[in-house]
Short mmCIF file of C-alpha atoms in Angstrom, two decimals:
data_model
loop_
_atom_site.label_atom_id
_atom_site.label_comp_id
_atom_site.label_asym_id
_atom_site.label_seq_id
_atom_site.Cartn_x
_atom_site.Cartn_y
_atom_site.Cartn_z
CA MET G 1 87.89 118.48 202.00
CA LYS G 2 89.40 118.30 198.55
CA ASN G 3 85.95 117.73 196.96
CA LYS G 4 84.51 120.76 198.78
CA SER G 5 87.32 122.96 197.44
CA VAL G 6 86.64 121.78 193.90
CA ILE G 7 82.90 122.45 194.24
CA LEU G 8 83.59 125.92 195.70
CA PHE G 9 85.98 126.72 192.81
CA LEU G 10 83.45 125.58 190.22
CA LEU G 11 80.68 127.64 191.81
CA ILE G 12 82.82 130.81 191.84
CA PHE G 13 84.20 130.19 188.34
CA GLY G 14 80.75 129.32 186.95
CA PHE G 15 79.26 132.41 188.60
CA LYS G 16 81.89 134.63 186.96
CA ILE G 17 81.25 133.07 183.56
CA SER G 18 77.50 133.56 184.04
CA ILE G 19 77.98 137.24 184.95
CA SER G 20 80.31 137.76 181.96
CA ALA G 21 77.84 136.05 179.61
CA GLN G 22 74.98 138.20 180.91
CA ASN G 23 77.04 141.36 180.41
CA PHE G 24 78.02 140.21 176.96
CA LEU G 25 74.41 139.53 175.94
CA LYS G 26 73.21 142.75 177.58
CA ASN G 27 75.50 144.87 175.43
CA GLY G 28 74.45 143.26 172.20
CA GLU G 29 71.59 143.83 169.75
CA ILE G 30 69.36 141.39 167.94
CA HIS G 31 67.96 142.16 164.49
CA GLY G 32 66.23 140.01 161.96
CA SER G 33 63.82 139.63 159.12
CA PHE G 34 60.95 137.35 158.18
CA GLN G 35 59.50 136.38 154.81
CA THR G 36 56.87 133.91 153.75
CA ASP G 37 55.44 133.28 150.29
CA CYS G 38 52.52 130.89 150.07
CA GLN G 39 50.07 129.93 147.36
CA TYR G 40 46.78 128.05 147.07
CA TYR G 41 46.58 126.42 143.63
CA PHE G 42 43.59 125.93 141.35
CA LYS G 43 43.39 123.55 138.43
CA ASP G 44 43.12 125.51 135.18
CA THR G 45 43.00 123.34 132.08
CA ALA G 46 42.94 126.38 129.77
CA ILE G 47 46.54 127.28 130.64
CA GLY G 48 47.71 123.76 131.51
CA ALA G 49 47.92 124.43 135.26
CA THR G 50 47.50 121.30 137.33
CA LYS G 51 46.17 121.21 140.88
CA VAL G 52 48.95 120.27 143.26
CA PRO G 53 48.23 117.36 145.67
CA GLU G 54 48.89 119.53 148.72
CA ASP G 55 46.58 122.34 147.44
CA PHE G 56 48.72 124.81 149.41
CA LEU G 57 52.51 125.34 149.21
CA MET G 58 54.82 127.65 151.14
CA ASN G 59 58.40 129.00 151.20
CA GLY G 60 59.40 130.65 154.49
CA PHE G 61 62.55 132.36 155.79
CA ALA G 62 63.59 133.95 159.10
CA ASN G 63 66.95 135.63 159.71
CA PHE G 64 68.33 136.36 163.18
CA LEU G 65 71.47 138.45 163.67
CA TYR G 66 73.20 139.18 166.99
CA THR G 67 75.78 142.00 167.02
CA ASN G 68 77.97 143.02 169.91
CA SER G 69 80.79 145.40 169.10
CA LYS G 70 83.22 143.43 166.93
CA PHE G 71 81.31 140.15 167.24
CA ASN G 72 78.48 139.04 164.95
CA ALA G 73 76.54 135.80 164.81
CA GLY G 74 73.36 134.71 163.13
CA PHE G 75 71.36 132.05 161.41
CA ARG G 76 68.57 131.64 158.88
CA PHE G 77 65.70 129.22 159.38
CA GLU G 78 64.06 128.02 156.15
CA SER G 79 60.84 126.12 155.65
CA TYR G 80 59.41 124.59 152.46
CA GLN G 81 55.99 122.95 153.04
CA ASN G 82 56.40 121.98 150.19
CA ALA G 83 58.33 124.32 147.87
CA LEU G 84 56.27 126.59 145.61
CA LYS G 85 55.81 125.39 142.04
CA GLY G 86 58.76 126.36 139.87
CA PHE G 87 61.29 125.90 142.68
CA ASP G 88 63.52 122.85 142.90
CA VAL G 89 61.74 120.04 144.78
CA ARG G 90 64.97 119.36 146.70
CA TYR G 91 64.01 122.39 148.80
CA LYS G 92 61.82 120.38 151.18
CA GLY G 93 61.08 120.50 154.92
CA ASN G 94 62.64 122.67 157.62
CA GLY G 95 66.20 123.44 158.48
CA ILE G 96 68.92 125.94 159.32
CA PRO G 97 71.16 125.83 156.25
CA TYR G 98 72.82 129.16 157.06
CA ARG G 99 74.54 130.03 160.34
CA PHE G 100 77.72 131.89 161.13
CA ALA G 101 79.85 133.72 163.69
CA SER G 102 82.43 136.37 162.93
CA TYR G 103 84.86 138.58 164.82
CA LYS G 104 86.44 141.69 163.37
CA THR G 105 89.40 143.68 164.64
CA ASP G 106 90.83 146.79 163.02
CA ASN G 107 92.75 144.71 160.48
CA VAL G 108 91.37 141.18 160.47
CA GLU G 109 87.93 139.62 160.16
CA ILE G 110 87.39 135.90 160.77
CA THR G 111 84.14 134.13 159.86
CA VAL G 112 83.22 130.54 160.61
CA GLY G 113 80.11 128.84 159.28
CA ASN G 114 78.27 130.06 156.18
CA PHE G 115 79.27 133.15 154.23
CA TYR G 116 78.89 134.83 150.85
CA GLU G 117 81.94 136.09 148.98
CA GLN G 118 82.96 137.50 145.62
CA PHE G 119 86.38 137.83 143.99
CA GLY G 120 86.48 140.61 141.36
CA SER G 121 83.48 140.43 139.06
CA GLY G 122 82.86 136.85 140.18
CA MET G 123 84.17 134.99 137.13
CA ILE G 124 85.99 132.43 139.27
CA LEU G 125 84.12 132.89 142.57
CA ARG G 126 80.87 134.48 143.60
CA THR G 127 78.49 133.11 146.21
CA TYR G 128 75.17 134.83 146.90
CA GLU G 129 71.49 134.30 147.58
CA ASP G 130 68.48 135.14 145.38
CA ARG G 131 65.25 133.77 146.87
CA GLY G 132 63.21 134.69 143.81
CA LEU G 133 65.33 132.27 141.81
CA GLY G 134 65.68 129.68 144.58
CA PHE G 135 69.43 130.26 144.34
CA ASP G 136 71.89 129.93 147.24
CA ASN G 137 75.48 128.76 146.79
CA SER G 138 76.89 129.91 150.14
CA ILE G 139 80.10 128.36 151.42
CA ASP G 140 80.20 126.59 154.79
CA GLY G 141 83.71 126.81 156.19
CA ILE G 142 86.22 129.43 157.28
CA ARG G 143 87.03 132.82 155.78
CA ILE G 144 89.70 135.33 156.76
CA LYS G 145 89.89 138.91 155.52
CA SER G 146 92.68 141.28 156.39
CA GLU G 147 94.00 144.75 155.63
CA LEU G 148 97.26 144.68 157.59
CA ILE G 149 98.72 147.33 155.28
CA LYS G 150 96.56 150.23 154.13
CA GLY G 151 95.56 149.68 150.51
CA ILE G 152 96.17 145.92 150.51
CA THR G 153 93.16 143.65 151.12
CA LEU G 154 93.70 139.91 151.35
CA LYS G 155 91.07 137.18 151.59
CA GLY G 156 91.27 133.44 152.06
CA LEU G 157 88.55 130.81 152.37
CA VAL G 158 87.93 127.06 152.54
CA GLY G 159 84.64 125.20 152.67
CA ASN G 160 81.84 123.22 151.07
CA GLN G 161 78.94 124.77 149.17
CA ARG G 162 75.31 124.61 150.10
CA SER G 163 73.24 122.16 148.06
CA PHE G 164 69.62 122.68 149.18
CA PHE G 165 69.55 121.24 152.76
CA THR G 166 72.84 119.39 152.40
CA LYS G 167 76.37 120.30 151.33
CA GLY G 168 78.23 119.57 148.13
CA GLU G 169 80.89 116.90 148.12
CA GLY G 170 83.58 119.15 146.65
CA ILE G 171 85.86 121.36 148.73
CA VAL G 172 86.36 124.96 147.56
CA ARG G 173 89.61 126.78 148.38
CA GLY G 174 90.29 130.36 147.37
CA ALA G 175 92.51 133.42 147.88
CA ASP G 176 92.20 136.96 146.65
CA GLY G 177 94.38 140.03 146.85
CA GLU G 178 93.48 143.60 145.94
CA PHE G 179 96.00 146.46 145.81
CA PHE G 180 94.83 150.09 145.78
CA LEU G 181 97.97 151.90 144.65
CA ASN G 182 96.82 155.36 145.77
CA ASP G 183 96.77 154.16 149.39
CA ILE G 184 99.96 152.12 149.14
CA PHE G 185 102.16 154.87 147.65
CA LYS G 186 101.98 158.31 149.30
CA LYS G 187 102.97 160.07 146.06
CA LEU G 188 99.72 158.85 144.50
CA SER G 189 97.41 159.55 147.41
CA GLU G 190 96.43 163.03 146.20
CA LYS G 191 96.18 162.12 142.51
CA LYS G 192 92.78 162.19 140.83
CA THR G 193 93.69 159.09 138.88
CA LYS G 194 92.92 155.95 140.90
CA LEU G 195 94.42 152.56 140.12
CA THR G 196 93.57 149.16 141.61
CA PHE G 197 95.01 145.73 140.76
CA GLY G 198 93.61 142.42 141.88
CA GLY G 199 94.32 138.72 141.55
CA SER G 200 92.44 135.58 142.57
CA PHE G 201 93.04 131.85 142.79
CA VAL G 202 90.33 129.24 143.38
CA SER G 203 90.51 125.47 143.33
CA LYS G 204 88.04 122.71 144.03
CA TYR G 205 88.69 119.15 145.13
CA GLN G 206 86.41 116.22 144.38
CA ASN G 207 87.32 112.57 144.60
CA SER G 208 87.11 110.51 141.40
CA ASN G 209 86.67 106.75 140.96
CA ASP G 210 85.17 106.77 137.49
CA PRO G 211 85.91 103.47 135.67
CA ILE G 212 85.91 105.08 132.20
CA TYR G 213 87.23 108.62 132.44
CA TYR G 214 90.14 110.13 134.30
CA PHE G 215 88.82 113.23 136.05
CA PRO G 216 91.20 115.77 137.62
CA GLU G 217 90.42 115.73 141.36
CA ASN G 218 91.86 119.21 141.84
CA VAL G 219 90.66 121.85 139.37
CA ALA G 220 92.25 125.29 139.59
CA ALA G 221 91.16 128.65 138.23
CA CYS G 222 92.85 132.04 138.40
CA ALA G 223 91.95 135.60 137.42
CA GLY G 224 93.56 139.03 137.23
CA ARG G 225 91.82 142.41 137.14
CA LEU G 226 92.46 146.12 136.78
CA ASN G 227 90.30 149.09 137.71
CA PHE G 228 91.32 152.56 136.47
CA THR G 229 89.48 155.78 137.28
CA SER G 230 90.38 159.22 136.05
CA GLY G 231 87.96 162.10 136.20
CA LYS G 232 84.76 161.14 134.40
CA ILE G 233 86.10 157.86 133.05
CA ASN G 234 86.25 154.43 134.68
CA LEU G 235 87.84 151.40 133.02
CA TYR G 236 87.54 147.82 134.33
CA GLY G 237 89.02 144.67 132.88
CA GLU G 238 89.31 141.07 134.10
CA TYR G 239 90.64 137.84 132.61
CA ALA G 240 89.99 134.37 134.04
CA TYR G 241 91.43 130.94 133.21
CA LYS G 242 90.39 127.46 134.36
CA ILE G 243 92.24 124.20 133.73
CA ASN G 244 90.43 121.26 132.14
CA ASP G 245 87.29 120.42 134.09
CA PRO G 246 85.16 117.73 132.43
CA SER G 247 81.60 117.97 133.77
CA ALA G 248 77.98 117.17 133.01
CA VAL G 249 77.47 120.72 131.70
CA ASN G 250 80.31 120.66 129.13
CA ASN G 251 79.67 117.03 128.09
CA LEU G 252 82.85 115.76 129.79
CA ILE G 253 85.33 117.53 127.51
CA TYR G 254 88.88 118.30 128.64
CA LYS G 255 89.28 121.74 127.09
CA PRO G 256 90.55 124.45 129.51
CA GLY G 257 88.20 127.39 129.99
CA ASN G 258 88.72 131.12 129.86
CA ALA G 259 86.71 134.32 130.06
CA ILE G 260 87.36 138.01 129.62
CA TYR G 261 85.19 140.91 130.70
CA SER G 262 85.75 144.63 130.27
CA SER G 263 83.74 147.80 130.67
CA ILE G 264 84.27 151.53 130.29
CA THR G 265 81.99 154.21 131.69
CA PHE G 266 81.79 157.95 131.17
CA SER G 267 79.71 160.09 133.47
CA GLN G 268 78.98 163.79 133.72
CA LYS G 269 75.95 165.86 134.67
CA GLY G 270 73.13 164.90 132.32
CA LEU G 271 75.04 162.18 130.45
CA GLY G 272 76.11 158.63 131.26
CA ILE G 273 77.67 156.13 128.85
CA LEU G 274 78.49 152.47 129.50
CA LEU G 275 80.22 150.14 127.05
CA SER G 276 81.08 146.56 127.98
CA ALA G 277 82.11 143.32 126.34
CA LYS G 278 82.80 139.74 127.34
CA ARG G 279 83.89 136.44 125.88
CA VAL G 280 83.23 133.15 127.67
CA ASP G 281 84.68 129.79 126.63
CA ASN G 282 83.88 126.67 128.67
CA MET G 283 83.74 128.49 132.03
CA ASP G 284 81.02 126.63 133.92
CA PHE G 285 82.68 126.07 137.32
CA ARG G 286 81.03 123.95 140.02
CA SER G 287 82.19 122.16 143.11
CA GLU G 288 80.70 118.87 141.83
CA ARG G 289 81.24 117.72 138.26
CA ASN G 290 77.78 116.11 137.96
CA ALA G 291 75.84 119.13 139.21
CA THR G 292 73.54 120.93 136.76
CA GLY G 293 71.00 123.75 136.75
CA ASN G 294 71.76 126.37 139.40
CA ASN G 295 73.23 123.88 141.87
CA LEU G 296 76.77 124.24 143.27
CA LEU G 297 77.96 127.01 140.97
CA ILE G 298 81.24 128.49 142.20
CA ASN G 299 81.50 131.33 139.70
CA TYR G 300 79.22 133.93 138.14
CA LEU G 301 79.41 135.11 134.54
CA PRO G 302 77.88 138.59 134.28
CA ALA G 303 75.06 139.03 131.78
CA LEU G 304 75.41 142.00 129.43
CA THR G 305 71.69 142.59 128.94
CA LYS G 306 69.09 144.87 130.43
CA GLN G 307 66.70 143.33 132.94
CA HIS G 308 63.29 144.50 131.77
CA THR G 309 60.50 145.32 134.21
CA TYR G 310 57.48 145.51 131.87
CA SER G 311 55.75 142.12 131.75
CA LEU G 312 55.73 141.63 127.97
CA ALA G 313 59.32 142.86 127.49
CA SER G 314 60.51 140.48 130.22
CA MET G 315 58.82 137.52 128.52
CA TYR G 316 62.06 136.72 126.68
CA PRO G 317 64.98 137.19 129.16
CA TYR G 318 68.54 136.15 128.43
CA ALA G 319 70.38 133.37 130.30
CA THR G 320 74.18 133.37 130.26
CA GLN G 321 75.68 130.51 128.21
CA PRO G 322 78.77 129.32 130.15
CA ASN G 323 79.86 126.85 127.46
CA GLY G 324 80.57 129.68 125.04
CA GLU G 325 79.31 133.13 124.18
CA ILE G 326 80.57 136.51 123.11
CA GLY G 327 78.56 139.59 123.96
CA PHE G 328 78.55 143.37 123.81
CA TYR G 329 76.48 145.96 125.68
CA ALA G 330 76.03 149.72 125.26
CA GLN G 331 73.93 152.12 127.31
CA VAL G 332 73.45 155.88 126.99
CA ILE G 333 71.43 157.90 129.48
CA TYR G 334 70.90 161.53 128.54
CA THR G 335 68.86 164.13 130.39
CA VAL G 336 67.45 166.93 128.24
CA LYS G 337 67.71 170.18 130.18
CA LYS G 338 64.77 171.87 131.81
CA ASN G 339 63.07 174.82 130.14
CA THR G 340 63.78 173.54 126.62
CA TRP G 341 61.31 172.39 123.94
CA LEU G 342 61.97 168.71 124.65
CA GLY G 343 62.88 169.02 128.32
CA GLY G 344 59.81 171.00 129.40
CA ASN G 345 59.69 172.28 132.97
CA TYR G 346 61.25 169.18 134.57
CA GLY G 347 63.68 167.76 132.00
CA THR G 348 63.37 164.59 129.91
CA VAL G 349 65.41 161.42 130.49
CA ILE G 350 66.31 159.31 127.44
CA ASN G 351 67.69 155.82 128.09
CA LEU G 352 69.05 153.80 125.14
CA ASN G 353 70.32 150.21 125.45
CA TYR G 354 71.76 147.74 122.99
CA SER G 355 73.03 144.24 123.72
CA ILE G 356 73.96 141.24 121.63
CA ALA G 357 75.17 137.72 122.45
CA ASN G 358 76.52 135.29 119.87
CA SER G 359 78.13 131.89 119.89
CA ILE G 360 81.92 131.69 119.87
CA ASP G 361 83.87 130.12 117.05
CA LYS G 362 84.08 126.31 117.46
CA GLU G 363 85.94 123.99 115.11
CA LYS G 364 86.77 120.29 115.23
CA THR G 365 90.11 119.39 116.76
CA ASN G 366 90.62 117.02 113.80
CA ASP G 367 88.58 115.47 110.99
CA THR G 368 87.76 112.24 112.81
CA ILE G 369 86.39 113.56 116.11
CA PRO G 370 82.96 115.23 116.21
CA LEU G 371 82.53 118.58 117.93
CA ASN G 372 82.16 118.35 121.70
CA GLU G 373 82.85 114.60 121.79
CA LYS G 374 83.05 113.17 125.32
CA GLY G 375 86.54 112.46 126.60
CA THR G 376 88.25 114.74 124.07
CA LEU G 377 89.35 118.37 123.96
CA GLY G 378 85.90 119.04 122.50
CA TYR G 379 86.77 121.78 120.03
CA LYS G 380 89.25 124.51 119.22
CA SER G 381 88.27 128.16 119.08
CA ASP G 382 89.71 131.31 117.52
CA PHE G 383 89.66 133.88 120.33
CA PHE G 384 88.91 136.82 118.03
CA LYS G 385 86.34 135.11 115.83
CA ILE G 386 82.60 135.47 116.48
CA GLY G 387 80.42 132.39 115.96
CA ASN G 388 77.67 132.22 113.39
CA GLU G 389 74.78 131.61 115.77
CA LYS G 390 72.98 134.56 117.36
CA TYR G 391 71.70 133.85 120.86
CA PHE G 392 70.13 137.17 121.79
CA GLU G 393 69.83 140.77 120.66
CA ASP G 394 67.98 143.62 122.32
CA PHE G 395 67.65 147.25 121.34
CA ASN G 396 65.43 149.24 123.63
CA ALA G 397 64.65 152.89 124.24
CA GLU G 398 62.87 154.54 127.15
CA VAL G 399 61.82 158.18 127.41
CA THR G 400 60.64 159.59 130.74
CA HIS G 401 58.96 162.98 130.79
CA LYS G 402 57.19 164.80 133.58
CA PHE G 403 54.52 167.11 132.17
CA SER G 404 53.55 168.65 135.51
CA LYS G 405 53.71 167.98 139.24
CA LYS G 406 50.87 165.49 138.71
CA ILE G 407 51.54 163.78 135.39
CA LYS G 408 54.54 161.62 134.41
CA VAL G 409 54.79 159.55 131.22
CA ILE G 410 57.21 156.79 130.20
CA LEU G 411 57.35 155.58 126.60
CA PHE G 412 59.18 152.30 126.00
CA PHE G 413 60.16 150.29 122.93
CA ALA G 414 62.17 147.06 122.62
CA ASN G 415 63.23 145.04 119.60
CA LEU G 416 64.27 141.52 120.66
CA VAL G 417 65.86 138.53 118.98
CA TYR G 418 65.59 135.45 121.21
CA ASN G 419 67.08 132.05 120.37
CA LYS G 420 64.65 129.82 122.21
CA ASP G 421 66.47 126.60 121.38
CA ILE G 422 69.68 127.81 123.04
CA ILE G 423 68.36 129.92 125.92
CA GLU G 424 65.59 127.57 127.08
CA GLY G 425 67.30 124.35 125.99
CA HIS G 426 64.40 123.36 123.74
CA THR G 427 64.85 122.00 120.25
CA GLY G 428 62.97 122.91 117.12
CA GLU G 429 61.40 126.14 118.43
CA GLY G 430 63.82 128.41 116.59
CA ILE G 431 64.30 132.14 116.98
CA VAL G 432 61.69 134.61 118.20
CA TYR G 433 61.67 138.15 116.76
CA ALA G 434 59.59 140.48 118.92
CA ASN G 435 58.75 144.19 119.13
CA THR G 436 57.31 145.50 122.38
CA PHE G 437 55.74 148.91 123.04
CA ALA G 438 54.71 150.28 126.43
CA LEU G 439 53.01 153.42 127.71
CA ASP G 440 53.37 154.05 131.44
CA LEU G 441 51.25 156.94 132.75
CA SER G 442 51.23 158.15 136.37
CA TYR G 443 48.73 160.68 137.69
CA LYS G 444 49.12 162.09 141.17
CA LEU G 445 45.65 162.81 142.50
CA ASP G 446 46.90 164.52 145.66
CA GLU G 447 49.70 164.18 148.20
CA LYS G 448 48.69 160.61 149.12
CA ASN G 449 46.79 159.17 146.17
CA ASN G 450 48.43 158.10 142.92
CA LEU G 451 47.04 156.34 139.86
CA ARG G 452 49.29 154.49 137.38
CA MET G 453 48.37 152.83 134.11
CA GLU G 454 50.40 150.59 131.79
CA LEU G 455 49.44 149.71 128.24
CA GLN G 456 51.69 147.25 126.40
CA HIS G 457 51.77 145.39 123.12
CA LEU G 458 54.12 142.65 121.92
CA TYR G 459 54.23 141.81 118.23
CA THR G 460 55.79 138.57 117.00
CA GLU G 461 55.06 136.02 114.29
CA GLN G 462 56.83 133.24 116.24
CA ASP G 463 56.23 131.39 119.50
CA LYS G 464 52.74 132.20 120.85
CA GLY G 465 52.12 135.21 118.62
CA ASN G 466 50.96 138.68 119.68
CA TRP G 467 50.18 139.85 123.20
CA ALA G 468 48.39 142.88 124.62
CA SER G 469 48.60 143.95 128.24
CA GLY G 470 46.95 146.46 130.53
CA LEU G 471 47.58 147.35 134.16
CA LEU G 472 45.93 149.78 136.56
CA GLU G 473 47.51 150.55 139.93
CA TYR G 474 46.11 152.72 142.70
CA THR G 475 48.33 153.70 145.62
CA ILE G 476 47.33 155.34 148.89
CA SER G 477 50.62 156.37 150.43
CA PRO G 478 52.18 155.13 152.52
CA LYS G 479 50.11 152.06 153.38
CA TRP G 480 47.92 150.68 150.59
CA PHE G 481 48.22 149.66 146.96
CA PHE G 482 45.78 147.91 144.59
CA THR G 483 46.56 146.50 141.14
CA VAL G 484 44.59 144.78 138.37
CA SER G 485 46.23 143.58 135.16
CA ASP G 486 45.68 141.35 132.16
CA ASP G 487 48.17 139.87 129.68
CA TRP G 488 46.15 138.68 126.67
CA ASN G 489 47.67 136.29 124.14
CA TYR G 490 45.19 137.35 121.46
CA GLY G 491 47.56 136.49 118.58
CA ASN G 492 47.98 132.79 119.36
CA SER G 493 47.50 130.74 116.17
CA ASN G 494 45.44 128.26 118.21
CA SER G 495 42.19 130.09 119.01
CA LYS G 496 41.70 127.95 122.15
CA LYS G 497 44.96 129.36 123.53
CA GLN G 498 44.05 133.02 123.05
CA ILE G 499 43.98 133.28 126.81
CA HIS G 500 43.72 136.11 129.31
CA TYR G 501 46.31 135.96 132.12
CA TYR G 502 44.51 138.22 134.59
CA THR G 503 45.68 139.15 138.08
CA ALA G 504 44.40 141.26 140.96
CA SER G 505 46.59 142.34 143.88
CA LEU G 506 46.38 144.35 147.05
CA GLY G 507 49.03 145.24 149.56
CA PHE G 508 49.38 146.84 152.96
CA VAL G 509 52.53 148.35 154.45
CA LYS G 510 52.97 149.36 158.07
CA ASN G 511 56.35 150.29 159.50
CA ALA G 512 58.70 147.45 158.43
CA THR G 513 55.95 144.95 157.55
CA ARG G 514 54.48 144.42 154.10
CA ILE G 515 51.59 142.10 153.22
CA ALA G 516 50.57 141.43 149.61
CA ILE G 517 47.76 139.20 148.33
CA ASN G 518 47.46 138.27 144.68
CA TYR G 519 44.95 136.23 142.70
CA GLY G 520 45.34 135.23 139.08
CA ARG G 521 47.08 133.29 136.36
CA GLN G 522 50.78 133.05 135.57
CA ASN G 523 52.09 132.28 132.12
CA GLU G 524 54.63 129.49 131.67
CA GLY G 525 58.11 130.85 130.97
CA VAL G 526 61.50 131.74 132.35
CA ILE G 527 62.45 134.39 134.89
CA CYS G 528 66.04 135.60 135.14
CA ALA G 529 68.14 137.91 137.26
CA GLY G 530 71.62 138.79 136.08
CA GLY G 531 71.65 135.94 133.56
CA VAL G 532 70.72 133.28 136.17
CA CYS G 533 67.27 131.81 135.49
CA ARG G 534 64.61 129.35 136.61
CA ASN G 535 61.65 127.92 134.76
CA VAL G 536 58.17 128.95 135.83
CA PRO G 537 55.20 126.66 135.08
CA SER G 538 51.66 127.83 134.31
CA MET G 539 49.80 128.53 137.54
CA ASN G 540 46.44 129.73 138.79
CA GLY G 541 45.89 130.54 142.43
CA ILE G 542 45.92 132.86 145.40
CA THR G 543 49.31 134.04 146.62
CA MET G 544 50.15 135.77 149.88
CA SER G 545 53.54 137.29 150.72
CA ILE G 546 54.55 138.71 154.08
CA THR G 547 57.86 140.42 154.80
CA SER G 548 58.95 142.06 158.01
CA ASN G 549 62.13 143.42 159.59
CA PHE G 550 62.91 143.98 163.24
#
């Protein structure tokens, strides 16, 4: 009799749970996205491209997200069969390295599993994903966000970082508070001047049993920031400090790190001005002390350089130097009014950029210890003194003018100084001085058909010498596009390396799905986004990319 009662209870209870689960799922929505990039490789001895043993390589991603009112959950399936050339070979096989569930009330949001987060500008914590770079430093753990009092946002997190298909050994702990004074104090709520303060604390833990060096198992970093807005002006400043953190990147020195970043912007109709500066001293921060490359980075140090889109101008991108750099950036965007001699009927946009990055001052701690010696403080540095070595300099100007409803022209010029030894980690290749010109002409044939042409030239006496480039693109809106291009290294001092890097592409777009097929050569080099880079080897092959959202 007793057993029958238990069975009856379980049936009723299970039935109620089943009904509740069905109702819960019925009220929810499922969204997602899919992306695959695959390439068939050809051997091309002219450019040094080797034929891969597999012939065909593929990177694939699929995101699934379930939302139901205040509840969200999702996961990302990834497949590398094997990873495309230029990506870290530790991306291999299939897996679900990203999954999460979160619940949000009016004041509190709790997330378990993987998440991305940023404190301030990211100088002591920023986790994000960039598939083009093969970069993903998500945290797997628990995160709580709250705004219990209007104007005060608090965050706390604990977890391990993603390291390809595994997790890093180190534990990351962090807290952040942001205080918007105009919401906190009623007297300020109607003021045009807006003021926000913020503060962050992050620490990592990693066990140490090294027989030679004493490594701190807990490494802490903190940062404070201020954001001030009044009328057309915005001012942002942030300072970060990290205790001694000997690692593979800083050659196991015990010097504490610090970084400062500031920017000021002015904006009004037809004119925008941005000025920014930063100084970085030994601020590489990772959850494992032996990690290198882009693996297990906890923080992000913003790059103060323009990310070029023209192929020859982007040949020499800048990579942030976390062991020490000081940089400045200025940008002015001015729109010449319509119905003037220079503005014409549609106005003319002039965009000027200047950026420079130098080494910081580094001096021996005493006469007997070499600079950056393992197991020492490494060096001492005058905060206000700029080092003697130039890493990067870029002055560029871009003028966009629309002559008529059909014709638009962009003229571009860039003067670059690129320290190849420092930025690419090579030795003996020195500094590249390059001037790049580009003409970008668009002609609208009718409402659906558009023709675009690029002509570029890069002049340099260093590295591989001069380049010329041409591109022709035909678009049939909204579904089709066709492109042919050629980057020709005609100025290479070795006549056998005066090579054409030709490509041909076509693409088709329907609703939320895009398919692109490309055939051609790729030049060996470095690609960067926001100062984070990866090396790209020479390649020849057929590439297909498919992206879709649902």
